[in-house]
PDB file of C-alpha atoms in Angstrom:
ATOM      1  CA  UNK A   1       0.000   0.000   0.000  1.00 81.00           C
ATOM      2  CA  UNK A   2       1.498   3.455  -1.248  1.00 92.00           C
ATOM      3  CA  UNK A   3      -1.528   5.595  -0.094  1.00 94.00           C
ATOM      4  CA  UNK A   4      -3.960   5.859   2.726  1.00 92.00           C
ATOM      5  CA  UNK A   5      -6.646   8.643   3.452  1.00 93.00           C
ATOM      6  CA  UNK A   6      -8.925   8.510   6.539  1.00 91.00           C
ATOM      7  CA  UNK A   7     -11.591  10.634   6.897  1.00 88.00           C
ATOM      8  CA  UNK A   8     -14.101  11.089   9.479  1.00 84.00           C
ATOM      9  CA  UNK A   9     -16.286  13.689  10.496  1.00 80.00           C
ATOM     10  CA  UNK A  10     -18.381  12.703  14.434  1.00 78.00           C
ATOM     11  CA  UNK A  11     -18.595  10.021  17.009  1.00 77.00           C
ATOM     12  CA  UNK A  12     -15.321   9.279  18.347  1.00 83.00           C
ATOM     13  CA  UNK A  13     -12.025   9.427  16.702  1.00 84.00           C
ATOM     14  CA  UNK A  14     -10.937   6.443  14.645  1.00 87.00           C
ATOM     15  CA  UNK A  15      -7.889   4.993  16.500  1.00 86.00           C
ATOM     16  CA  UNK A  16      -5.622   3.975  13.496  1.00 87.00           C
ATOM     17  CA  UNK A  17      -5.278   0.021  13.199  1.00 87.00           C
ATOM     18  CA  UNK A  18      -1.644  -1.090  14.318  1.00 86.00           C
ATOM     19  CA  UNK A  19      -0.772  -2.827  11.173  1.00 88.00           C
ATOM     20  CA  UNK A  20      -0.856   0.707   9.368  1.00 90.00           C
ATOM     21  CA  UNK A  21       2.739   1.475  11.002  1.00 90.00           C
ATOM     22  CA  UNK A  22       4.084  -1.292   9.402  1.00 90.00           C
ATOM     23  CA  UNK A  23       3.358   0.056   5.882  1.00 91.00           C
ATOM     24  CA  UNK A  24       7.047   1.260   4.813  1.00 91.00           C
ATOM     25  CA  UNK A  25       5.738   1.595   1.747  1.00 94.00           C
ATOM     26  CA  UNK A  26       3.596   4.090   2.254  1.00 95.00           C
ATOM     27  CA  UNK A  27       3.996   7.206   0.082  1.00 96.00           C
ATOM     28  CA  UNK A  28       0.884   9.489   0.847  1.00 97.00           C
ATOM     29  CA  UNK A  29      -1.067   9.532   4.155  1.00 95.00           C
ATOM     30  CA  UNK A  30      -4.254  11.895   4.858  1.00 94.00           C
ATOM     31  CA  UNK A  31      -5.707  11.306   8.033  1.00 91.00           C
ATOM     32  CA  UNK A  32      -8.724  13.680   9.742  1.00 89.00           C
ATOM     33  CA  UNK A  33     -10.233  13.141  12.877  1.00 87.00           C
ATOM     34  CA  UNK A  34      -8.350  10.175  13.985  1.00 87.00           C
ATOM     35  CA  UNK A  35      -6.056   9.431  16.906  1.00 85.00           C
ATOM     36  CA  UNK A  36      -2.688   8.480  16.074  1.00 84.00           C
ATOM     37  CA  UNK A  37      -1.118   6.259  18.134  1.00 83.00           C
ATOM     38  CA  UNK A  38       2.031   4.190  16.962  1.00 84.00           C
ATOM     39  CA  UNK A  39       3.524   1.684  18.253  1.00 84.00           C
ATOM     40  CA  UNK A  40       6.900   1.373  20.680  1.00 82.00           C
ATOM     41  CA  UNK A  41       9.116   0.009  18.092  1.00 86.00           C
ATOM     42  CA  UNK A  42       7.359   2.299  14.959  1.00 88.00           C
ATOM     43  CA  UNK A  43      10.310   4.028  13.532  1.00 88.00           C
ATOM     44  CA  UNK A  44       8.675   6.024  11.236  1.00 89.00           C
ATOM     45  CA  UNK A  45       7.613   6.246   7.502  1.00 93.00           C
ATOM     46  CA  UNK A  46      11.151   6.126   5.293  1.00 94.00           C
ATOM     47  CA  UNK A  47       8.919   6.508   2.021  1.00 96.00           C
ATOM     48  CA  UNK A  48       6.347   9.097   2.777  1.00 96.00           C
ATOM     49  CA  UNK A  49       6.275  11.850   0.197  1.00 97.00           C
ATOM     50  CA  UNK A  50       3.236  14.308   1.800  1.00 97.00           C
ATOM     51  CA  UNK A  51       1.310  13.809   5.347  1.00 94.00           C
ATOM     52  CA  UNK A  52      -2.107  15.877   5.429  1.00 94.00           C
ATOM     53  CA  UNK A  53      -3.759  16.414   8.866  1.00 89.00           C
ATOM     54  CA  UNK A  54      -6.751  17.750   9.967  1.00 86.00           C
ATOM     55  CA  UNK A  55      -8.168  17.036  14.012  1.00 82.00           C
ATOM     56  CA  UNK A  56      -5.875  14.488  14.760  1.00 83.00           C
ATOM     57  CA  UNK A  57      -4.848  13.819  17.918  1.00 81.00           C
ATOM     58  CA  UNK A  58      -1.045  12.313  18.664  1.00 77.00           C
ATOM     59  CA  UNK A  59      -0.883  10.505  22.154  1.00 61.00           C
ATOM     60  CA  UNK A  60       2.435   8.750  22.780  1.00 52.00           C
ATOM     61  CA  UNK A  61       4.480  10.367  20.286  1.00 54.00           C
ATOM     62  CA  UNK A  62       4.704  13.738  20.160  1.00 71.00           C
ATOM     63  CA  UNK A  63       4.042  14.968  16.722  1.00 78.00           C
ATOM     64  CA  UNK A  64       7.250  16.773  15.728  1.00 78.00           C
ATOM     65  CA  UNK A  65       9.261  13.324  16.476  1.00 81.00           C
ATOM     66  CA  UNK A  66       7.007  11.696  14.079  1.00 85.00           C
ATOM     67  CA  UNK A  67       8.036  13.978  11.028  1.00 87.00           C
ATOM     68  CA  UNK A  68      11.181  13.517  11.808  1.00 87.00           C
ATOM     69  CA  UNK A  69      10.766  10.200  11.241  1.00 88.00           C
ATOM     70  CA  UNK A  70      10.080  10.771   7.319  1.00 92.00           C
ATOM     71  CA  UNK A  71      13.035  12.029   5.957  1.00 91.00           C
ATOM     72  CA  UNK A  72      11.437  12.088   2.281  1.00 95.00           C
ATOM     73  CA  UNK A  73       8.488  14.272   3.334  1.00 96.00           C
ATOM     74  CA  UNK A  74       8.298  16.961   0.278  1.00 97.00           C
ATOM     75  CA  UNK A  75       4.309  18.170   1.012  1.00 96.00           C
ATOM     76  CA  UNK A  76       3.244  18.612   5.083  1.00 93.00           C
ATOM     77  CA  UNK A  77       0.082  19.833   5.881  1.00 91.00           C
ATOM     78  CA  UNK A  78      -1.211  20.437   9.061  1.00 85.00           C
ATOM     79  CA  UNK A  79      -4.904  21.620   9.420  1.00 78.00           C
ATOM     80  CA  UNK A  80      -6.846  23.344  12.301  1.00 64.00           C
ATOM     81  CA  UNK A  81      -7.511  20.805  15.048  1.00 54.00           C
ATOM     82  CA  UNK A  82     -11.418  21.489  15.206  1.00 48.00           C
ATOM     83  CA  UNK A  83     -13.165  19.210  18.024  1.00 43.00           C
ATOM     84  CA  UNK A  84     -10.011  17.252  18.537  1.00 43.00           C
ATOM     85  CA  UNK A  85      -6.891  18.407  20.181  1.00 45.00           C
ATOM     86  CA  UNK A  86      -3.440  18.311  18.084  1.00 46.00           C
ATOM     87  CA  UNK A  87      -1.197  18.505  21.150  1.00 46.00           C
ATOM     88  CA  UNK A  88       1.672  20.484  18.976  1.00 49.00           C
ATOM     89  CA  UNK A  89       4.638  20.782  20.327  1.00 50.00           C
ATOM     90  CA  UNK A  90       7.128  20.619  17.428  1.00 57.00           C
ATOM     91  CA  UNK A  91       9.977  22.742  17.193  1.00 63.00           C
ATOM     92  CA  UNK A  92      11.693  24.795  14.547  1.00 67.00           C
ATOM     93  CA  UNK A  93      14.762  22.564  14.119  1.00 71.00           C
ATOM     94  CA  UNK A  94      12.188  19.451  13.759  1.00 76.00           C
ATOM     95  CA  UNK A  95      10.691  20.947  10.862  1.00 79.00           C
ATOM     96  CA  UNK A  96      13.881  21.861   9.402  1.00 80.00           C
ATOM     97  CA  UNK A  97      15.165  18.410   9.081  1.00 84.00           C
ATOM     98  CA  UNK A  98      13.000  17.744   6.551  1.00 89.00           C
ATOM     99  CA  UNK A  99      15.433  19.307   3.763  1.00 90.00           C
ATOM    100  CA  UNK A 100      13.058  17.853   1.165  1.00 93.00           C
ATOM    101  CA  UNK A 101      10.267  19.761   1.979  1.00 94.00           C
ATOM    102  CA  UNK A 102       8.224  21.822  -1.086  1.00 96.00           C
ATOM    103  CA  UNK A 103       5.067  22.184   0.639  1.00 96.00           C
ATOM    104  CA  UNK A 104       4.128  23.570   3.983  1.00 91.00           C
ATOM    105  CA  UNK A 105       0.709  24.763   5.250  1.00 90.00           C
ATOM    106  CA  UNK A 106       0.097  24.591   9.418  1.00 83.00           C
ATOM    107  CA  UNK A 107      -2.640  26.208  10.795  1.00 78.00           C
ATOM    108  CA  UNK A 108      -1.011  27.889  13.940  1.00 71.00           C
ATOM    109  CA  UNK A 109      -4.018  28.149  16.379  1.00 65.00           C
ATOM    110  CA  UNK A 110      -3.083  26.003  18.464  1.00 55.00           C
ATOM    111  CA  UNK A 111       0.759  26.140  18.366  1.00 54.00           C
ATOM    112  CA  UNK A 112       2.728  26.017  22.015  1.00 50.00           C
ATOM    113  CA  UNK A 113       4.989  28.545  22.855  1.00 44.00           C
ATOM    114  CA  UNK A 114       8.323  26.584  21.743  1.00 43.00           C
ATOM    115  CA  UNK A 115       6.761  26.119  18.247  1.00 49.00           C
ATOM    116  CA  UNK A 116       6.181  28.651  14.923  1.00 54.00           C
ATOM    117  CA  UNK A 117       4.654  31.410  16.942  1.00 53.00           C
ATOM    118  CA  UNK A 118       5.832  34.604  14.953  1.00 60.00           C
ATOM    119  CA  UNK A 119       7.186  36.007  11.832  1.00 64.00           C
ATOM    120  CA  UNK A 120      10.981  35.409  13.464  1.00 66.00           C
ATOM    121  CA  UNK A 121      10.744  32.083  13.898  1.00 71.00           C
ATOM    122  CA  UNK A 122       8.865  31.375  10.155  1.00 74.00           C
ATOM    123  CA  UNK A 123      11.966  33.515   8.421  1.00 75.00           C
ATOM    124  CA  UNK A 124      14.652  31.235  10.883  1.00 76.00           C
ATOM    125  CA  UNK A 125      12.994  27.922   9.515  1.00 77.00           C
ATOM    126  CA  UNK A 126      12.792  29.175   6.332  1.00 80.00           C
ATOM    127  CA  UNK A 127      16.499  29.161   6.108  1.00 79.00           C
ATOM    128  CA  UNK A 128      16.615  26.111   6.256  1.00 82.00           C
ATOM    129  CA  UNK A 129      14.335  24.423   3.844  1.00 87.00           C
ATOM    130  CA  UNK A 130      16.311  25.499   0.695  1.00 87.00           C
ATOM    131  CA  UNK A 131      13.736  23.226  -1.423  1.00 92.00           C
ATOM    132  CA  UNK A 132      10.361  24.969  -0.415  1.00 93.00           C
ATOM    133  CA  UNK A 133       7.950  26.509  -3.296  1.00 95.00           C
ATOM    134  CA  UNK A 134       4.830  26.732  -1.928  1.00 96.00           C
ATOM    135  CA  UNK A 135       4.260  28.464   1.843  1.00 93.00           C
ATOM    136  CA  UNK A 136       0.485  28.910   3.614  1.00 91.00           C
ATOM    137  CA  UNK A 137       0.192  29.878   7.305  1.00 86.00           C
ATOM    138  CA  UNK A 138      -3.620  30.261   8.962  1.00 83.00           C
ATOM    139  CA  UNK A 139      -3.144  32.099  11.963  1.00 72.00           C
ATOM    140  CA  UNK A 140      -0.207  33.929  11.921  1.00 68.00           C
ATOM    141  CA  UNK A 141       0.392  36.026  15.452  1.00 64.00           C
ATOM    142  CA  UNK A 142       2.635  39.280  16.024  1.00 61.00           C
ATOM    143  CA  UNK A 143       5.206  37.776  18.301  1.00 57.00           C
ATOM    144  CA  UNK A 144       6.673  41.193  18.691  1.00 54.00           C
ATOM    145  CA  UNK A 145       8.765  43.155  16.867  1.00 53.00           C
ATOM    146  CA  UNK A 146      11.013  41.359  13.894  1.00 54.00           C
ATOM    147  CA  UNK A 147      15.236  42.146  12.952  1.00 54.00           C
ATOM    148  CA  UNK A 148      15.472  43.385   9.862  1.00 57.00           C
ATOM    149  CA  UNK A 149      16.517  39.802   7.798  1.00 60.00           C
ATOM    150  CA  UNK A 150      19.177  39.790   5.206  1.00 57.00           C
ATOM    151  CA  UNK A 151      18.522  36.430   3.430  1.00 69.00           C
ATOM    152  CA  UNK A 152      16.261  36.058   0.417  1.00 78.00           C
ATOM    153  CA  UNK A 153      14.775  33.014  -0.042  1.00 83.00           C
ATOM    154  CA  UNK A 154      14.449  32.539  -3.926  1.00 86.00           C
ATOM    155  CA  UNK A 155      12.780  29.078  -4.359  1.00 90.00           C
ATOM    156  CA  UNK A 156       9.583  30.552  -2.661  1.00 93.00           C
ATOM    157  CA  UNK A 157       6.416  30.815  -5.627  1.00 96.00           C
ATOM    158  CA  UNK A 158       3.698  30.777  -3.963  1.00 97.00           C
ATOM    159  CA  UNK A 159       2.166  32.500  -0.404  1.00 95.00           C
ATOM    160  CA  UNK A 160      -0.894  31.801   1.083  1.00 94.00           C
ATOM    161  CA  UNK A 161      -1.491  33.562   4.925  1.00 91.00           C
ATOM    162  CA  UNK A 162      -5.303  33.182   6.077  1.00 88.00           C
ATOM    163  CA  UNK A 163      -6.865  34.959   9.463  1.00 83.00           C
ATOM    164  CA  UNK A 164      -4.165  38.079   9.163  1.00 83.00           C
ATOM    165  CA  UNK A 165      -5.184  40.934  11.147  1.00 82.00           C
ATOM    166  CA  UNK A 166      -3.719  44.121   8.421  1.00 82.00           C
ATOM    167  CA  UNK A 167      -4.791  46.606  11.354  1.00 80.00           C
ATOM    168  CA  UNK A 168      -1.816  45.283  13.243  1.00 79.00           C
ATOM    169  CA  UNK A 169       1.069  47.332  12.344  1.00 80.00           C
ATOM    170  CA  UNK A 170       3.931  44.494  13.104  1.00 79.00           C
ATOM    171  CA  UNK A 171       2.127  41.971  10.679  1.00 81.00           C
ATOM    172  CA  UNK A 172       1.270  44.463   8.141  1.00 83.00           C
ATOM    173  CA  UNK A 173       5.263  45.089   8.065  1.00 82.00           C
ATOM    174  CA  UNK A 174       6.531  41.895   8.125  1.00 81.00           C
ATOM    175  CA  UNK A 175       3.976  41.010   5.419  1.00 86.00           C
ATOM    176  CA  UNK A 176       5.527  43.610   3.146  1.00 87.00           C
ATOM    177  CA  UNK A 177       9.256  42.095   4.264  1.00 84.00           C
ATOM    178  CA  UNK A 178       8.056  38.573   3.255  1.00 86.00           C
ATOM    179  CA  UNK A 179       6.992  39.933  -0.224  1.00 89.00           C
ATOM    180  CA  UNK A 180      10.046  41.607  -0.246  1.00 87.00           C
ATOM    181  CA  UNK A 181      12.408  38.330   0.715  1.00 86.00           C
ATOM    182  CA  UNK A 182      10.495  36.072  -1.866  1.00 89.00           C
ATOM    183  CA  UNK A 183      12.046  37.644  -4.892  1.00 89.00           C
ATOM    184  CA  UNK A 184      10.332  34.698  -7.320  1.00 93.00           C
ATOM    185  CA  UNK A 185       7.231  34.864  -5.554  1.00 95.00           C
ATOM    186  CA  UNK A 186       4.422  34.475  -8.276  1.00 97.00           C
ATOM    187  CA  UNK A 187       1.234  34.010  -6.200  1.00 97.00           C
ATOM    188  CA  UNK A 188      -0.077  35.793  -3.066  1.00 97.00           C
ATOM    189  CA  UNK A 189      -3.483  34.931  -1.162  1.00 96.00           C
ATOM    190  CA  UNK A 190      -4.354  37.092   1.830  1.00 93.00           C
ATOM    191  CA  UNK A 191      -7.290  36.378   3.764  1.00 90.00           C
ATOM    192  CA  UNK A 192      -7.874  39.019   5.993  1.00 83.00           C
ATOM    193  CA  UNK A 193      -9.306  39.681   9.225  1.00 75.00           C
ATOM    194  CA  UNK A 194     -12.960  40.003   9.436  1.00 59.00           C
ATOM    195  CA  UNK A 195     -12.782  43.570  10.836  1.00 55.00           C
ATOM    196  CA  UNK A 196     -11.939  47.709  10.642  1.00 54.00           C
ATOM    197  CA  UNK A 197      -9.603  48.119  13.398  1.00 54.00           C
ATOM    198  CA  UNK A 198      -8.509  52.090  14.855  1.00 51.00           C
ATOM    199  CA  UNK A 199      -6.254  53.491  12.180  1.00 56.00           C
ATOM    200  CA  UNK A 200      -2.856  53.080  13.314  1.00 59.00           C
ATOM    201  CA  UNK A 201       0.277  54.099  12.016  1.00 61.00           C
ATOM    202  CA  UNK A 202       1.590  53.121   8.698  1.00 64.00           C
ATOM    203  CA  UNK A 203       4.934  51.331   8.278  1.00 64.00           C
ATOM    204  CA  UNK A 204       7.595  53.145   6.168  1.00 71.00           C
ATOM    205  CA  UNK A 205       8.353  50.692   3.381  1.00 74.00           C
ATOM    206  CA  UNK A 206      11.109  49.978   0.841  1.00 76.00           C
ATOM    207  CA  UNK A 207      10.013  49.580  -2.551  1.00 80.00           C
ATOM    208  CA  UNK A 208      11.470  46.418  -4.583  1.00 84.00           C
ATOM    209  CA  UNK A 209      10.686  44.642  -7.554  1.00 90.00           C
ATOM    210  CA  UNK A 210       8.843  41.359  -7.413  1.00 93.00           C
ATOM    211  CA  UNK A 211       8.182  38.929  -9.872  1.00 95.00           C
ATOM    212  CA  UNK A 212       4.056  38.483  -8.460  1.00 97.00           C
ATOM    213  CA  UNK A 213       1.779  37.698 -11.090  1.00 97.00           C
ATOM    214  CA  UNK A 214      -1.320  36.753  -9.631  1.00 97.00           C
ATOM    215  CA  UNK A 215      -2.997  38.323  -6.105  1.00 96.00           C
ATOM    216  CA  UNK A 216      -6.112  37.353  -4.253  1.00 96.00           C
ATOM    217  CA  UNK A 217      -7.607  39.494  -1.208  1.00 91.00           C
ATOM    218  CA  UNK A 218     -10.213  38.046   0.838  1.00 90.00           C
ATOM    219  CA  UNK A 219     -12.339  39.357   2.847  1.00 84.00           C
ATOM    220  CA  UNK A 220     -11.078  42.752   2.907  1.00 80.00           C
ATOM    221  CA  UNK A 221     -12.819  45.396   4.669  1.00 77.00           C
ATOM    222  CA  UNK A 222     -11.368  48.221   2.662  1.00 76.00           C
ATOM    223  CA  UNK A 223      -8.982  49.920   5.061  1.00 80.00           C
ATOM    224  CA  UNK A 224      -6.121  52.321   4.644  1.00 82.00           C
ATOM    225  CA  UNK A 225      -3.420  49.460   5.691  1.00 84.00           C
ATOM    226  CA  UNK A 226      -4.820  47.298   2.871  1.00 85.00           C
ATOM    227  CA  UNK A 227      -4.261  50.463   0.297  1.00 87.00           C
ATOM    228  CA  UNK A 228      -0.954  50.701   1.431  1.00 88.00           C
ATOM    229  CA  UNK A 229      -0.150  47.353   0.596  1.00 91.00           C
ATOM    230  CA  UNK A 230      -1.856  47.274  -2.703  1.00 92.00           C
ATOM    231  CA  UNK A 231      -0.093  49.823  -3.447  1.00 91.00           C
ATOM    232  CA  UNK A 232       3.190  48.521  -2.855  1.00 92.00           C
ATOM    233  CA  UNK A 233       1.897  45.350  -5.142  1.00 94.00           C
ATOM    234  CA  UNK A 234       0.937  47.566  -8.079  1.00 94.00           C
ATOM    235  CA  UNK A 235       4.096  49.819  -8.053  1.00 93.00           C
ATOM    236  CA  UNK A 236       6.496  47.055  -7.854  1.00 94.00           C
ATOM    237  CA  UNK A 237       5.267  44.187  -9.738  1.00 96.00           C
ATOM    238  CA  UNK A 238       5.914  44.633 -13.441  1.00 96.00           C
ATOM    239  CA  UNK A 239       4.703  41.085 -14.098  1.00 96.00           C
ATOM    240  CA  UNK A 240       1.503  41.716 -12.596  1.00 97.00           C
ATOM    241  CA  UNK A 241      -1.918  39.926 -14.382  1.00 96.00           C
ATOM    242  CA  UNK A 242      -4.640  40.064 -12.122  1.00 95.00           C
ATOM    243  CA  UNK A 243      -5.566  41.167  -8.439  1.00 94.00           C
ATOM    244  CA  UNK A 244      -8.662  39.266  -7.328  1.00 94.00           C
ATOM    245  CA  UNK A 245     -10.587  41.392  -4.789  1.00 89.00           C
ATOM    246  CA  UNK A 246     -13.430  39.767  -2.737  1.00 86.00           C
ATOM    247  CA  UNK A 247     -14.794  42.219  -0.232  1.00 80.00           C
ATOM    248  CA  UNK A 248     -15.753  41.811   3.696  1.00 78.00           C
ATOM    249  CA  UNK A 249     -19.791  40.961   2.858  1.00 69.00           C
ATOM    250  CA  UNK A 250     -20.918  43.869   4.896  1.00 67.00           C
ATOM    251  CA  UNK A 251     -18.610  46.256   3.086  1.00 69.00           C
ATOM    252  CA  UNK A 252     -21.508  48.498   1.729  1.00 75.00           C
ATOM    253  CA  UNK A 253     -21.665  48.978  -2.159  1.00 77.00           C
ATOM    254  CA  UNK A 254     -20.714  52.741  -1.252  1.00 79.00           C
ATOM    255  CA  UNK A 255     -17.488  51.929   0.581  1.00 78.00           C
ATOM    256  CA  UNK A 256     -16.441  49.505  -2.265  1.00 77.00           C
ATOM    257  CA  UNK A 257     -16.553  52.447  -4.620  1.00 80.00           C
ATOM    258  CA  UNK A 258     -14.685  54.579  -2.496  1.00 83.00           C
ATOM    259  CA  UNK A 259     -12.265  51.687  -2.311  1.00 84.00           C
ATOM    260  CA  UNK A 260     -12.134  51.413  -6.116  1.00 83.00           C
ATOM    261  CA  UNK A 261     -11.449  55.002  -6.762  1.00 85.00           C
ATOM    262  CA  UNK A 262      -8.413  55.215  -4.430  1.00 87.00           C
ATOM    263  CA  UNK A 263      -7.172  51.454  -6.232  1.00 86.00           C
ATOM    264  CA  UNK A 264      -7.567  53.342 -10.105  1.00 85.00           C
ATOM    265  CA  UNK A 265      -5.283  56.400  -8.856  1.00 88.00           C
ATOM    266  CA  UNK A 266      -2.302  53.972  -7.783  1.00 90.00           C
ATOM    267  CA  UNK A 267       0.572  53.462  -9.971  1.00 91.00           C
ATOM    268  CA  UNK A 268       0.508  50.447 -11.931  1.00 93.00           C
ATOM    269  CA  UNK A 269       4.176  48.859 -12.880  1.00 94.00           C
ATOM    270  CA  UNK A 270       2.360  46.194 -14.711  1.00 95.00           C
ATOM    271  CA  UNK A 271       0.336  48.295 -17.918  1.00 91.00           C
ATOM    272  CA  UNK A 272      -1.361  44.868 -18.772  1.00 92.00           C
ATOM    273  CA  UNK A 273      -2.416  44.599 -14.574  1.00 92.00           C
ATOM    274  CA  UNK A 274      -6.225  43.848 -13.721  1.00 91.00           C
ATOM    275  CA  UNK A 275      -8.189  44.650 -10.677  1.00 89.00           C
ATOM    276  CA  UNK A 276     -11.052  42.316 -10.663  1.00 90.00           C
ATOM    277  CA  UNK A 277     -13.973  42.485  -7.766  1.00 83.00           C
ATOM    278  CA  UNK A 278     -16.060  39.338  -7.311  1.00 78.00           C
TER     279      UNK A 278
END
C-alpha cells in the first residue's frame, strides 16, 4: 500500500489500526479526525512523500518526532484541530530536518509557545528548507517586533497567509518584508481579518521589484493598511496579471466604490495589470 486517506467527520475518533505502522511503503497519508497512536518500536515512515492532517490527535508520540521520522516528506500539511486536540509541540529545528520539503501549510491556532509562533521564527525555519515553493500559514500572530533579515529566499512561488489581522502594524510590516524576501514569488493569497480596526500608524516601506503575477484578497474590509499594501503590489510588480478582490460581505456597495477610486489612482508597474472584484 502506497496511499492511505482517513476521513471522518463525528462520534469518536478512529484509533488507526496497528498494522498501518508497518506500511514502509507508504507514500501518501491523509488522516482527519483520527487518533494516532504508533507503536513502541514504529520508527517512522522512510517513504512518505506528503502527510495531510486535519483534528488528529497524537498521544504517545509527540508529533514533531514523528516527522522527523520521514526524511522524504516533500508536502506537510497540518490543518486546524477542530473538536479534537493536536497537542503540537514541534519545534523549529524538527521541521527543518526535513530538507526535502516543497510544501508547507500549518494552521497555527493552536501552536505552544516553543513552536512557529511569529514572523521570526517562520523567516529562521525558512532558512533552512532550501527546497520549499509553496508556503500557507492560517493564523499567523505578532510575536513582537522582527530584525530586519538579510537572506532572500528565492525558491519561494507561492504565499498563502489566512486569518491576518492588516490593522496590526507588526504583521502588516513583516507582510511587506516577506513579499520583499520572496524575490520569485508568483502568487499571493491574503485572507484578511474580518474587521476595521482604529487606524494606526503606517509602516515606512522599501520599494522592490517582485516577480508576483497573480494576487487574491479576501475578505477585505477596505482599510487604509490594505491600500498601502496594494499599493506597494501595483508599483512594484511589473509582471503583474490580475488582483482578485473579494470584499468583507458587509462592506456596503458605497465603501467599495470609495475603495475602487483610491485602487484606479495607484501606480501600476504592470500596464497589462487587472483589478477584478467578485
Amino acid at each position: 500500500m502506497t496511499d492511505l486517506t482517513l476521513v471522518k467527520s463525528t462520534g469518536i475518533p478512529l484509533k488507526l489500526p496497528s498494522n498501518l505502522f508497518s506500511c514502509l511503503g507508504l507514500k501518501h497519508l491523509k488522516l482527519s479526525y483520527c487518533c494516532f497512536c504508533p507503536p513502541t518500536s514504529f520508527n517512522g515512515f522512510p517513504n512518505l512523500l506528503s502527510v495531510d492532517l486535519s483534528n488528529v490527535e497524537f498521544e504517545r508520540t509527540q508529533f514533531g518526532e514523528f516527522i522527523t521520522k520521514c526524511p522524504v516528506l516533500e508536502i506537510l500539511k497540518v490543518g486546524d484541530p477542530g473538536k479534537v486536540n493536536l497537542q503540537i509541540t514541534m519545534k523549529v529545528d524538527q521541521i527543518a530536518k526535513l530538507v526535502n520539503l516543497k510544501t508547507l501549510s500549518m494552521c497555527l491556532r493552536d501552536f505552544e509557545n516553543n513552536a512557529i509562533t511569529s514572523f521570526t521564527t517562520i523567516f529562521e525555519l525558512l532558512g533552512c528548507l532550501p527546497r520549499l515553493q509553496e508556503l500557507h500559514l492560517d493564523c499567523l500572530r505578532s510575536g513582537g517586533a522582527i530584525e530586519r533579515i538579510p537572506t532572500t529566499f528565492s525558491c519561494l512561488k507561492a504565499l498563502e497567509l489566512s486569518q491576518i489581522d492588516l490593522s496590526n502594524v507588526i504583521i502588516l510590516s513583516c507582510v511587506f518584508d516577506m513579499i520583499r524576501h520572496f524575490p520569485n514569488l508568483q502568487t499571493l493569497n491574503i485572507k484578511a481579518h474580518n474587521w476595521i480596526a482604529d487606524p494606526v500608524p503606517l509602516p515606512e516601506v522599501e520599494y522592490s521589484t517582485t516577480r508576483l503575477r497573480h494576487v487574491v484578497f479576501t475578505d477585505f474590509p477596505g482599510s487604509e493598511n490594505e491600500v498601502c499594501l496594494l499599493k506597494y503590489i501595483l508599483a512594484c510588480s511589473p509582471f503583474l496579471r490580475k488582483i482578485v478582490m473579494r470584499p468583507l460581505w458587509r462592506v456596503t456597495t458605497g465603501e467599495q466604490l470609495m475603495f475602487t477610486k483610491k485602487l484606479l489612482k495607484l501606480h501600476r508597474a504592470s500596464t497589462a495589470a487587472e483589478i477584478d472584484f467578485n
